[in-house]
Short mmCIF file of C-alpha atoms and ligand atoms in Angstrom, two decimals:
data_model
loop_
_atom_site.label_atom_id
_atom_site.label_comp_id
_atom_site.label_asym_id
_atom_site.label_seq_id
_atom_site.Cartn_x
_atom_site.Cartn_y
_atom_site.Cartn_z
CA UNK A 1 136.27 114.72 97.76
CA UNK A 2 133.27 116.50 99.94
CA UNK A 3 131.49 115.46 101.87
CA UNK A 4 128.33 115.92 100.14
CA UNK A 5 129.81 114.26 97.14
CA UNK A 6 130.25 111.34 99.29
CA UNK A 7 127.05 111.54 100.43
CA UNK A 8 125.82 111.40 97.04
CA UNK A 9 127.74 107.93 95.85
CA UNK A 10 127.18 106.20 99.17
CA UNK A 11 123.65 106.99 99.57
CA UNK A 12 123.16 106.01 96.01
CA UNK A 13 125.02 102.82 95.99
CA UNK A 14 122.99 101.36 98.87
CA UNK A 15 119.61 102.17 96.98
CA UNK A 16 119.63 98.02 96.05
CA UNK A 17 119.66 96.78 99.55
CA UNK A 18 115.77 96.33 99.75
CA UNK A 19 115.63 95.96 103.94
CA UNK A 20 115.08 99.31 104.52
CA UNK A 21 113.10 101.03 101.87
CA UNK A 22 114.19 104.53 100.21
CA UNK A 23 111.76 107.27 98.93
CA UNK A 24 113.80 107.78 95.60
CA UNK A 25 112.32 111.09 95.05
CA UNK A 26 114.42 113.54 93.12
CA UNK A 27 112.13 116.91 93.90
CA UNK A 28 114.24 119.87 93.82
CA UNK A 29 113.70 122.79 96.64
CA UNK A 30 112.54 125.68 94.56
CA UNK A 31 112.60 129.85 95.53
CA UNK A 32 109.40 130.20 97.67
CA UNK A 33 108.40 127.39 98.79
CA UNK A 34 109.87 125.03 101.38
CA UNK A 35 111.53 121.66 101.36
CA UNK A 36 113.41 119.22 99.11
CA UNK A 37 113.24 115.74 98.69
CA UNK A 38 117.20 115.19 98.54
CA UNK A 39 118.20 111.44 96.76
CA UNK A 40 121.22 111.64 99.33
CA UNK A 41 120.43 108.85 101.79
CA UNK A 42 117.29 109.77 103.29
CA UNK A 43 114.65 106.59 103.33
CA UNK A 44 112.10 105.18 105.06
CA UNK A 45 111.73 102.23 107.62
CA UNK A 46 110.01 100.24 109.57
CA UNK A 47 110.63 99.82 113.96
CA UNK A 48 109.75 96.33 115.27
CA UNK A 49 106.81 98.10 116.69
CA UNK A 50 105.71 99.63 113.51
CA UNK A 51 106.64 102.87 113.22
CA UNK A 52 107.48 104.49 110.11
CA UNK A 53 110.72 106.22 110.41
CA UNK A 54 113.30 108.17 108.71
CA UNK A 55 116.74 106.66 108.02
CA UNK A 56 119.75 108.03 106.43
CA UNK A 57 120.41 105.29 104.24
CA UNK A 58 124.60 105.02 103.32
CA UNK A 59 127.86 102.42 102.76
CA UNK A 60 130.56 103.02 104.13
CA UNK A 61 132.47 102.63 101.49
CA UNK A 62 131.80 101.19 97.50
CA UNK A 63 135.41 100.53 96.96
CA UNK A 64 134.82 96.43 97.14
CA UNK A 65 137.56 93.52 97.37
CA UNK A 66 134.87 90.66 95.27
CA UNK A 67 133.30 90.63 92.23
CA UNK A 68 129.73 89.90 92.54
CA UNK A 69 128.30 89.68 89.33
CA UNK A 70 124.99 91.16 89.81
CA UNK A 71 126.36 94.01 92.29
CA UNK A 72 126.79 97.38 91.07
CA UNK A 73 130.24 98.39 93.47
CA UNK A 74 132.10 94.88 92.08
CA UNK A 75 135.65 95.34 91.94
CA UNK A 76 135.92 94.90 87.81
CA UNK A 77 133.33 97.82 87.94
CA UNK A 78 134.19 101.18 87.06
CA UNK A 79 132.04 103.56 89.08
CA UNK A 80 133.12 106.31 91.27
CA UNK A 81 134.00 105.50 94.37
CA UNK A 82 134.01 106.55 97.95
CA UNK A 83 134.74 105.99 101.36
CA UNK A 84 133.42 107.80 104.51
CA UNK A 85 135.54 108.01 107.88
CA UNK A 86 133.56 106.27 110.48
CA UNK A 87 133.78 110.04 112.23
CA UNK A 88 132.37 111.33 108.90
CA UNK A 89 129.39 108.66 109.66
CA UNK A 90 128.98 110.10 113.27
CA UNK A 91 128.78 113.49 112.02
CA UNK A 92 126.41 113.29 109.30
CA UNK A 93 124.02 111.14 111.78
CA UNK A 94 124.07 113.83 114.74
CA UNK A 95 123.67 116.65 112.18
CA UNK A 96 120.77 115.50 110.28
CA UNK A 97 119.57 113.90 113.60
CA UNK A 98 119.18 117.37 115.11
CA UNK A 99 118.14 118.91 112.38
CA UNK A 100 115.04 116.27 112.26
CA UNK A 101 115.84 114.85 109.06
CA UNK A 102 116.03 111.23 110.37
CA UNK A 103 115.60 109.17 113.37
CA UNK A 104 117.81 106.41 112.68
CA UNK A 105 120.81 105.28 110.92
CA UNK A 106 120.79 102.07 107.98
CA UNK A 107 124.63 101.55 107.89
CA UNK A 108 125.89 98.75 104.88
CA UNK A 109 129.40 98.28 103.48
CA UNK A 110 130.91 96.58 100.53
CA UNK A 111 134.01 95.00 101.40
CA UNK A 112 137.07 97.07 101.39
CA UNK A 113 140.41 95.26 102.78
CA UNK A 114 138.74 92.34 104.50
CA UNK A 115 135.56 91.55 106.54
CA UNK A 116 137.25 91.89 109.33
CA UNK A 117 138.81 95.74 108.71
CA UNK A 118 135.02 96.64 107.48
CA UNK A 119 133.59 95.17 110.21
CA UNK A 120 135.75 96.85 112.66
CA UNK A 121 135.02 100.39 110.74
CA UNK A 122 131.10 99.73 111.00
CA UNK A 123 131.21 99.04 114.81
CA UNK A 124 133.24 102.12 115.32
CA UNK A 125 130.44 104.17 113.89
CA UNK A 126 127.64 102.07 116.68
CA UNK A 127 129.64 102.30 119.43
CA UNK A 128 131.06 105.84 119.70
CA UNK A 129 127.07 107.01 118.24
CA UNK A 130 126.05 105.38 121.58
CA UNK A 131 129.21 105.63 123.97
CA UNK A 132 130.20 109.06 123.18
CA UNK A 133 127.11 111.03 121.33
CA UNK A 134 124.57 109.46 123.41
CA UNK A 135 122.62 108.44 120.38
CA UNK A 136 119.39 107.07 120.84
CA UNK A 137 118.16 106.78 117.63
CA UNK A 138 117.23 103.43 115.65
CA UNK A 139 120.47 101.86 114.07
CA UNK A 140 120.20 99.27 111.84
CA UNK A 141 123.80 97.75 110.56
CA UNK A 142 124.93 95.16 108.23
CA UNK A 143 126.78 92.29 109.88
CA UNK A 144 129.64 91.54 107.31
CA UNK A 145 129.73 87.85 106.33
CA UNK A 146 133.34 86.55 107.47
CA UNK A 147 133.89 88.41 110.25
CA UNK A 148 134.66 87.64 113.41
CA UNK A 149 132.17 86.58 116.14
CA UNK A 150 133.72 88.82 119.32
CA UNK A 151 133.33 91.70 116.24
CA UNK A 152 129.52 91.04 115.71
CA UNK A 153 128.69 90.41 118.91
CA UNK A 154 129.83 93.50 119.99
CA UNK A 155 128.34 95.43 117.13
CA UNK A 156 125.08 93.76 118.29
CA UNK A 157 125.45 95.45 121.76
CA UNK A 158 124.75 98.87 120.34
CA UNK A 159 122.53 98.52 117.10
CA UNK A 160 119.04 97.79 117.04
CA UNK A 161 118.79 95.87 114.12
CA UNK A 162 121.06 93.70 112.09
CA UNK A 163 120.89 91.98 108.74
CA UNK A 164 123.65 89.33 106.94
CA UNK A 165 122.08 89.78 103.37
CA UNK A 166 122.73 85.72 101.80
CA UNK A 167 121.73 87.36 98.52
CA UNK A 168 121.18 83.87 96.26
CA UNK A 169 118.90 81.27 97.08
CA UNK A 170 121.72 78.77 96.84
CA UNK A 171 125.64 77.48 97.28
CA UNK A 172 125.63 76.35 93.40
CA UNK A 173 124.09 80.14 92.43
CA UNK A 174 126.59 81.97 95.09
CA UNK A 175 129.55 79.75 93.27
CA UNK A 176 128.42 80.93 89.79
CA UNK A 177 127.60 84.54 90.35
CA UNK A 178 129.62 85.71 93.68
CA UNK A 179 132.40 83.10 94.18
CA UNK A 180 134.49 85.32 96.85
CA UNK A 181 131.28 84.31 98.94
CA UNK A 182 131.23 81.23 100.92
CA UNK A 183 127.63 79.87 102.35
CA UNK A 184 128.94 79.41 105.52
CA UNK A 185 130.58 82.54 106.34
CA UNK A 186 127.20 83.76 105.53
CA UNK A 187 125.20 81.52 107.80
CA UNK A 188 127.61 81.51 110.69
CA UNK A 189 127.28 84.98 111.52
CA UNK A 190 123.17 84.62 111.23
CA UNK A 191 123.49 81.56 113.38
CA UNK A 192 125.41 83.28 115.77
CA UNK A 193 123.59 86.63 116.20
CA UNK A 194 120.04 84.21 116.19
CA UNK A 195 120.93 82.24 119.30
CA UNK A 196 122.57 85.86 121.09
CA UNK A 197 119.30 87.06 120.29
CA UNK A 198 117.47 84.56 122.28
CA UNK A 199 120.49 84.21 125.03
CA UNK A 200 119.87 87.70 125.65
CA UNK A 201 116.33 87.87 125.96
CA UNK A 202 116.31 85.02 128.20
CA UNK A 203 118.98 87.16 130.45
CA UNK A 204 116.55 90.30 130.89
CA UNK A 205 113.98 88.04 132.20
CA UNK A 206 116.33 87.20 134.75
CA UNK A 207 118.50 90.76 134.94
CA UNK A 208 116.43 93.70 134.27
CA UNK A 209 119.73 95.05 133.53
CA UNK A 210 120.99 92.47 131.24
CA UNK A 211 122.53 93.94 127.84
CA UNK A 212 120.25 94.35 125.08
CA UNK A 213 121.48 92.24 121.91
CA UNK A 214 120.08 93.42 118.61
CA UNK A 215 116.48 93.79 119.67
CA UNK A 216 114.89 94.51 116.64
CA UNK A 217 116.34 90.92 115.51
CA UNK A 218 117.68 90.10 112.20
CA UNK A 219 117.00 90.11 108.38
CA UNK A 220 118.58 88.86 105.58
CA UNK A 221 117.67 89.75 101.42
CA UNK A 222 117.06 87.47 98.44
CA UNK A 223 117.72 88.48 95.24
CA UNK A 224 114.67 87.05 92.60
CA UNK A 225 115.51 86.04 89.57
CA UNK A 226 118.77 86.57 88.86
CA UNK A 227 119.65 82.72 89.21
CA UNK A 228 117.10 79.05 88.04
CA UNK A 229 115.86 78.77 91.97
CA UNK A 230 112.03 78.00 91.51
CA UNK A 231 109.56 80.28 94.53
CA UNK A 232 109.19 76.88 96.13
CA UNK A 233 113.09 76.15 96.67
CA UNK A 234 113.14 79.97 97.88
CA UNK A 235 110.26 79.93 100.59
CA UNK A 236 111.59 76.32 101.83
CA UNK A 237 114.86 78.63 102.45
CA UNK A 238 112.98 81.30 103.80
CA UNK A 239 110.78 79.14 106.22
CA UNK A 240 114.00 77.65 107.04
CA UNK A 241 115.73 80.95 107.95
CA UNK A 242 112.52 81.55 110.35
CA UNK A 243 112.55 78.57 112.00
CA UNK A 244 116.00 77.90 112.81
CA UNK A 245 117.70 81.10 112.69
CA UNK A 246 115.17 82.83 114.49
CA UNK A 247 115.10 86.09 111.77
CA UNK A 248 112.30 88.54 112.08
CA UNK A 249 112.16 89.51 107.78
CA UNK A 250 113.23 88.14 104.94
CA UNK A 251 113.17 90.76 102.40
CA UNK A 252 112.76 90.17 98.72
CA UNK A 253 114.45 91.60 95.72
CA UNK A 254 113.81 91.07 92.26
CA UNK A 255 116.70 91.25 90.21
CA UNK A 256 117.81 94.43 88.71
CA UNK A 257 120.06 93.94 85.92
CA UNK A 258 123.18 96.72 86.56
CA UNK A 259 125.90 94.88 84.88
CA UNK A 260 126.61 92.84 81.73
CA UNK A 261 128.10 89.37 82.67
CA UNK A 262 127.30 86.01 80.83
CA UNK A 263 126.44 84.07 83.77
CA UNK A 264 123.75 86.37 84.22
CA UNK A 265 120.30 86.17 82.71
CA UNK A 266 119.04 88.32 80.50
CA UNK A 267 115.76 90.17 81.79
CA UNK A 268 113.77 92.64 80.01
CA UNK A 269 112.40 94.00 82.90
CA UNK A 270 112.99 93.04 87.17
CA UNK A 271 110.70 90.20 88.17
CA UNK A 272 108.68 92.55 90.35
CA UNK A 273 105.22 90.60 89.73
CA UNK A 274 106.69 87.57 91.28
CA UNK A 275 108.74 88.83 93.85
CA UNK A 276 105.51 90.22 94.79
CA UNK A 277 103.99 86.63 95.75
CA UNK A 278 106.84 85.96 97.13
CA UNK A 279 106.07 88.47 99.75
CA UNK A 280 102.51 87.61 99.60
CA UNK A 281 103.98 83.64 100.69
CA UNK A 282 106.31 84.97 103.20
CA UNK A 283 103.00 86.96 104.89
CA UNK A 284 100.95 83.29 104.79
CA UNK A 285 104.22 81.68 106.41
CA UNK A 286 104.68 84.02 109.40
CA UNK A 287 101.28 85.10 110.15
CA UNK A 288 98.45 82.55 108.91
CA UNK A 289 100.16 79.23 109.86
CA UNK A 290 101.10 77.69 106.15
CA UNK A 291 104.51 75.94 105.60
CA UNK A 292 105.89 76.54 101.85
CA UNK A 293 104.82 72.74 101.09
CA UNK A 294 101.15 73.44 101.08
CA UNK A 295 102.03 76.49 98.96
CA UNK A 296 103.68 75.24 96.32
CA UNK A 297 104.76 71.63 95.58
CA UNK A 298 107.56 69.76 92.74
CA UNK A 299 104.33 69.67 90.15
CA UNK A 300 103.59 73.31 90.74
CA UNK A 301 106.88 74.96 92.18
CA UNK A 302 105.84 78.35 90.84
CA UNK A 303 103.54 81.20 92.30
CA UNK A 304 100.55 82.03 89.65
CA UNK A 305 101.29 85.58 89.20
CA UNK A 306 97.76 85.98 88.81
CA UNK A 307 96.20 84.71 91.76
CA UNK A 308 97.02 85.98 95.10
CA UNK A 309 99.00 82.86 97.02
CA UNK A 310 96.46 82.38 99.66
CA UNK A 311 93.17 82.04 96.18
CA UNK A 312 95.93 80.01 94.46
CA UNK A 313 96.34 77.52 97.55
CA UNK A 314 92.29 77.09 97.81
CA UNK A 315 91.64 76.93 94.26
CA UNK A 316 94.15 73.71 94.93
CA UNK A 317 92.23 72.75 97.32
CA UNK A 318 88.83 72.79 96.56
CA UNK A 319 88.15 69.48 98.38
CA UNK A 320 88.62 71.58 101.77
CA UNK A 321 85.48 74.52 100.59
CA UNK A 322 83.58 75.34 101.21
CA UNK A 323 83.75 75.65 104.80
CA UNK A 324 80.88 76.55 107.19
CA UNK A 325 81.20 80.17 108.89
CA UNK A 326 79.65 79.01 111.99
CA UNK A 327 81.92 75.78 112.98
CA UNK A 328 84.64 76.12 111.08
CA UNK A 329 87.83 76.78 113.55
CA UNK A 330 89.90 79.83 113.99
CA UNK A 331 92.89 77.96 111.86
CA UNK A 332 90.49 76.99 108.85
CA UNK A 333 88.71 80.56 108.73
CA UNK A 334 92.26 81.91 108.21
CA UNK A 335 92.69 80.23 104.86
CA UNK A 336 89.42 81.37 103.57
CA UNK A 337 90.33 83.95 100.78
CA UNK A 338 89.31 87.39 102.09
CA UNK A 339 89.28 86.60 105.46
CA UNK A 340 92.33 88.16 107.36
CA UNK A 341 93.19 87.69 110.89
CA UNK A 342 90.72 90.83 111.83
CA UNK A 343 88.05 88.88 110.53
CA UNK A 344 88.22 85.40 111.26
CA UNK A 345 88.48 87.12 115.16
CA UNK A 346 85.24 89.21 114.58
CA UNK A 347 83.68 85.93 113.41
CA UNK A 348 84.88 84.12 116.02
CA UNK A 349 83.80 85.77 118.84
CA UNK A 350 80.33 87.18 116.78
CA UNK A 351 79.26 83.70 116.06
CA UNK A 352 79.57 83.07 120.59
CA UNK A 353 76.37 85.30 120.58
CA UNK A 354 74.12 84.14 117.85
CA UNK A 355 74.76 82.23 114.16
CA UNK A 356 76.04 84.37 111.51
CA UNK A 357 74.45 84.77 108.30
CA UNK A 358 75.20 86.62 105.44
CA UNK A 359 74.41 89.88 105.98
CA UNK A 360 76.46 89.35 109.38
CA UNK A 361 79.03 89.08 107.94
CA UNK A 362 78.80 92.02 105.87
CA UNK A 363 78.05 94.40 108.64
CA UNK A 364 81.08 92.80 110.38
CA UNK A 365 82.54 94.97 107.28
CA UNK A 366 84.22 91.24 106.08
CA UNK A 367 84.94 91.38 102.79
CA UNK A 368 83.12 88.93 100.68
CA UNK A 369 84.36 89.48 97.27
CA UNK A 370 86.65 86.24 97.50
CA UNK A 371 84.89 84.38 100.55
CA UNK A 372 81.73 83.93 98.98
CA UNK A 373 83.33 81.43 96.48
CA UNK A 374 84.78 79.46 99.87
CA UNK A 375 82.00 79.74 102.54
CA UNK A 376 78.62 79.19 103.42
CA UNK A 377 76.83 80.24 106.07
CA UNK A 378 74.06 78.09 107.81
CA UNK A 379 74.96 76.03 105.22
CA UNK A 380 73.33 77.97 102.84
CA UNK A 381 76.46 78.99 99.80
CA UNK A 382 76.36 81.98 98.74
CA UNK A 383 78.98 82.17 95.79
CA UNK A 384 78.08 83.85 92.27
CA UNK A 385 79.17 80.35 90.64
CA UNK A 386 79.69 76.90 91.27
CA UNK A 387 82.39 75.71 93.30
CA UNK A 388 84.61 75.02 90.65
CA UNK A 389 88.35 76.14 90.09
CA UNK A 390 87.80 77.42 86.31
CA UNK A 391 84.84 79.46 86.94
CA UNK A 392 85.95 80.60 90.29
CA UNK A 393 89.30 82.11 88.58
CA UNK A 394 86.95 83.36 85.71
CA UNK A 395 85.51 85.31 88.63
CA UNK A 396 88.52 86.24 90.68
CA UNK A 397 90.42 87.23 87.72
CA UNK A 398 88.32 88.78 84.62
CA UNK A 399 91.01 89.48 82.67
CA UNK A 400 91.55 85.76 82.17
CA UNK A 401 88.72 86.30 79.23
CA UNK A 402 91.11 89.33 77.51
CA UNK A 403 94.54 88.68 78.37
CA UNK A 404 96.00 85.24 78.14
CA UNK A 405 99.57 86.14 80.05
CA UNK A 406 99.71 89.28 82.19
CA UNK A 407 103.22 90.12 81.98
CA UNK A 408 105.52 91.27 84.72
CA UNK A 409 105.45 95.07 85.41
CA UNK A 410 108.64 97.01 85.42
CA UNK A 411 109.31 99.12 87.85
CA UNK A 412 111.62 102.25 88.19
CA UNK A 413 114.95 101.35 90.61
CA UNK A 414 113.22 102.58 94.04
CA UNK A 415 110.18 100.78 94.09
CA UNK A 416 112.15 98.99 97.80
CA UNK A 417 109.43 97.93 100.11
CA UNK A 418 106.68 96.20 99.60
CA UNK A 419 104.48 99.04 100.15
CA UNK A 420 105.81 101.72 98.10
CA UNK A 421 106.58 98.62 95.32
CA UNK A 422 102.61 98.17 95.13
CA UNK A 423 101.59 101.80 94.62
CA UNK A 424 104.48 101.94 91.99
CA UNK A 425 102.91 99.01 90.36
CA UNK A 426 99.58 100.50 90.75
CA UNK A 427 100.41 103.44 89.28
CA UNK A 428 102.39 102.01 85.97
CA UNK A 429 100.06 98.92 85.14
CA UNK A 430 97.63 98.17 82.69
CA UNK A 431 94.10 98.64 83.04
CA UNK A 432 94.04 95.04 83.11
CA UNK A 433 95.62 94.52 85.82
CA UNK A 434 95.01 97.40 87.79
CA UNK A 435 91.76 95.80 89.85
CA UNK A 436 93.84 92.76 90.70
CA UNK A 437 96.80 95.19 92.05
CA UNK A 438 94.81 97.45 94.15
CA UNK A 439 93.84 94.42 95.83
CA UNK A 440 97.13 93.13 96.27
CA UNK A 441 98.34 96.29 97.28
CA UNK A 442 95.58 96.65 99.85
CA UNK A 443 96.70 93.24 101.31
CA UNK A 444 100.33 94.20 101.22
CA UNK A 445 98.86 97.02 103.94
CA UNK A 446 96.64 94.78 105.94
CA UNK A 447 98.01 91.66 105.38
CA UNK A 448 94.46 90.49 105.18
CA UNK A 449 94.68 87.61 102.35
S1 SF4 B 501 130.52 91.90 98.38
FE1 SF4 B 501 129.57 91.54 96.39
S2 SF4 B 501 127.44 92.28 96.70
FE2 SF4 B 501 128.69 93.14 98.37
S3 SF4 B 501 129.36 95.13 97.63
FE3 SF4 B 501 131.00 93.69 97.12
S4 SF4 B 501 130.55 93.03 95.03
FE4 SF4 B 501 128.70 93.98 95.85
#
């Protein structure tokens, strides 16, 4: 097989890991003009500092020893399959490097003899890209669950990223719908990389020259959907994850159905809508200071897919609004819908000089289309309605009078990171629910809830 028919299969079998996001364009170069957005491999990412880069996007190989029963590349599958050399791997990354195509390298695997063999195969490709290319570029690699420490540790010497996908939310869904997989071959390796992460940065504050260990830190992806785990049980895991595994993303993925299987459940269309909020909760976890408990709770264990997480949480807790613009602290203006971490600073340090009132606060450019409903300001409110939940919602979401249940949006297969997922959505909705995107899409970009 060629090479560019391998790049073909492998580039499109790792389309459904959702940590690193892919383009999914299929524009064809045409006589005249210049450029083609190839489907082979190339994607788009994000550097711990924020850059958007260029990836190539591959497997090493789809030929896979288990039997996942959601996974495209299971063993009882019968796709065409592929395998690159890791030399193959070096090649295509130093060719396409210097040609400009990328800047970086997303390296997965299914499982092909055992972790350990693919394991071996995927630091090959790290360590002669840095030991004997000189490759500088971004490389973000797939730790494979069952391998051996000394294996991932080393592989964390030379890649800048690395991610141990746990896939299901928990043991009883891993036992019904990927029983090769065992928890805690999963969490061992994220346990292990979490605290080399930390060892290490603790060693370059002593040793300037101290090795770097996966700097970028870790991620892991959730599939949505595809198992009975309610959005509470799933950000408990998540906030979980953060806290004692020390991972910089959990990424999100609602599930995709690619196979026919009877332990698996039978969607219409991906739960994109609510792996949405889930995102939306993960934001309020790691930047606004809210633990999944305040989000959602036993009685109400579900996002409302029509109410941005942060609205949804105030709306529960009307009791708290509204709150006074001039007094209220950092911590409290944070959880004021519409008022991002931007603006509660601006407020902050505005309000030093002189009280704010109103109009302050709209030529601080703070948006006021949800605040008003959870603020006053010299203690004078000025919301469009009372502070109650019903009419609030009314206000917040319109379509409440037309629609009774907004239904989940499908999506085509790329629609990967968050960002790219919401203009998809954007684009494909309803009119109805086309206002209540763009704002949820604008959040998704400024993380401003
Ligand atoms: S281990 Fe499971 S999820 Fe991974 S490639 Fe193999 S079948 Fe797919």
């Amino acid at each position: 097989m060629d090479l560019n028919e391998k790049l073909k299969i492998l580039s499109d079998a790792a389309k459904y890991d959702v940590s690193c996001s892919s383009s999914g364009s299929t524009r064809k170069g045409q006589k005249g003009n210049l450029g083609a957005a190839a489907t082979s491999g190339i994607c788009h990412s994000f550097t711990p500092d924020g850059r958007c880069i260029s990836l190539l996007k591959i497997l090493l190989t789809n030929y896979c020893i288990y039997d996942c029963a959601y996974c495209i590349n299971r063993r009882s599958n019968d796709v065409q399959r592929a395998s690159f050399t890791p030399q193959e791997i070096i090649n295509l990354t130093i060719n396409f490097y210097r040609r400009n195509y990328i800047e970086g390298l997303f390296l997965s695997s299914a499982i092909i003899k055992n972790s350990n063999h693919t394991m071996e195969m995927l630091l090959q490709v790290a360590k002669k890209l840095r030991l004997e290319e000189g490759f500088n570029g971004y490389i973000h690699m797939k730790a494979i669950p069952g391998a051996s420490e000394e294996l991932i540790h080393e592989a964390g010497l030379y890649v800048d990223r690395m991610s141990v996908n746990i896939e299901l939310p928990s043991e009883n869904s891993l036992k019904l719908l990927a029983p090769d997989k065992d928890k805690n071959a999963i969490l061992a390796p994220m346990r292990s990389i979490g605290s080399q992460i930390i060892s290490a940065k603790e060693a370059r504050k002593t040793f300037k020259k101290a090795p770097l260990f996966v700097p970028g830190g870790q991620s892991t992806q959730l599939i949505i959907g595809a198992t009975p785990e309610t959005d509470l049980k799933i950000l408990n895991l998540s906030e979980n994850l953060y806290n004692k595994y020390n991972l910089k993303r959990v990424y999100y993925s609602a599930y995709t159905p690619v196979n026919t299987d009877s332990n698996l459940p039978e969607l219409k269309t991906p739960p994109t809508l609510r792996e949405h909020r889930l995102y939306q909760g993960d934001w309020l976890l790691r930047f606004y200071g809210f633990k999944a408990h305040e989000l959602l709770s036993e009685e109400k264990p579900q996002f409302d897919i029509h109410l941005d997480p942060k609205c949804n949480w105030a709306l529960n807790n009307l009791h708290l609004f509204p709150v006074e613009i001039n007094k209220a602290p950092y911590e409290m203006l944070l959880r004021v819908p519409g008022i991002g971490i931007r603006s509660a600073k601006k407020i902050v340090i505005s309000r030093r000089i002189a009280p704010l009132n109103y109009d302050d606060l709209k030529k601080l450019g703070i948006v006021l289309k949800r605040a008003q409903f959870f603020i006053t300001c010299n203690t004078k409110y000025y919301g469009s309605t009372d502070i109650d939940d019903i009419q609030i919602r009314r206000k917040l979401v319109p379509q409440f009078e037309f629609e009774e249940n907004i239904p989940y949006e499908q999506l085509s297969l790329f629609t990967l990171s968050s960002t790219t997922h919401n203009t998809s959505l954007l684009l494909n909705s309803t009119s109805a629910v086309k206002p209540l995107l763009l704002q949820d899409s604008l959040s998704a970009l400024t993380g401003e809830l």
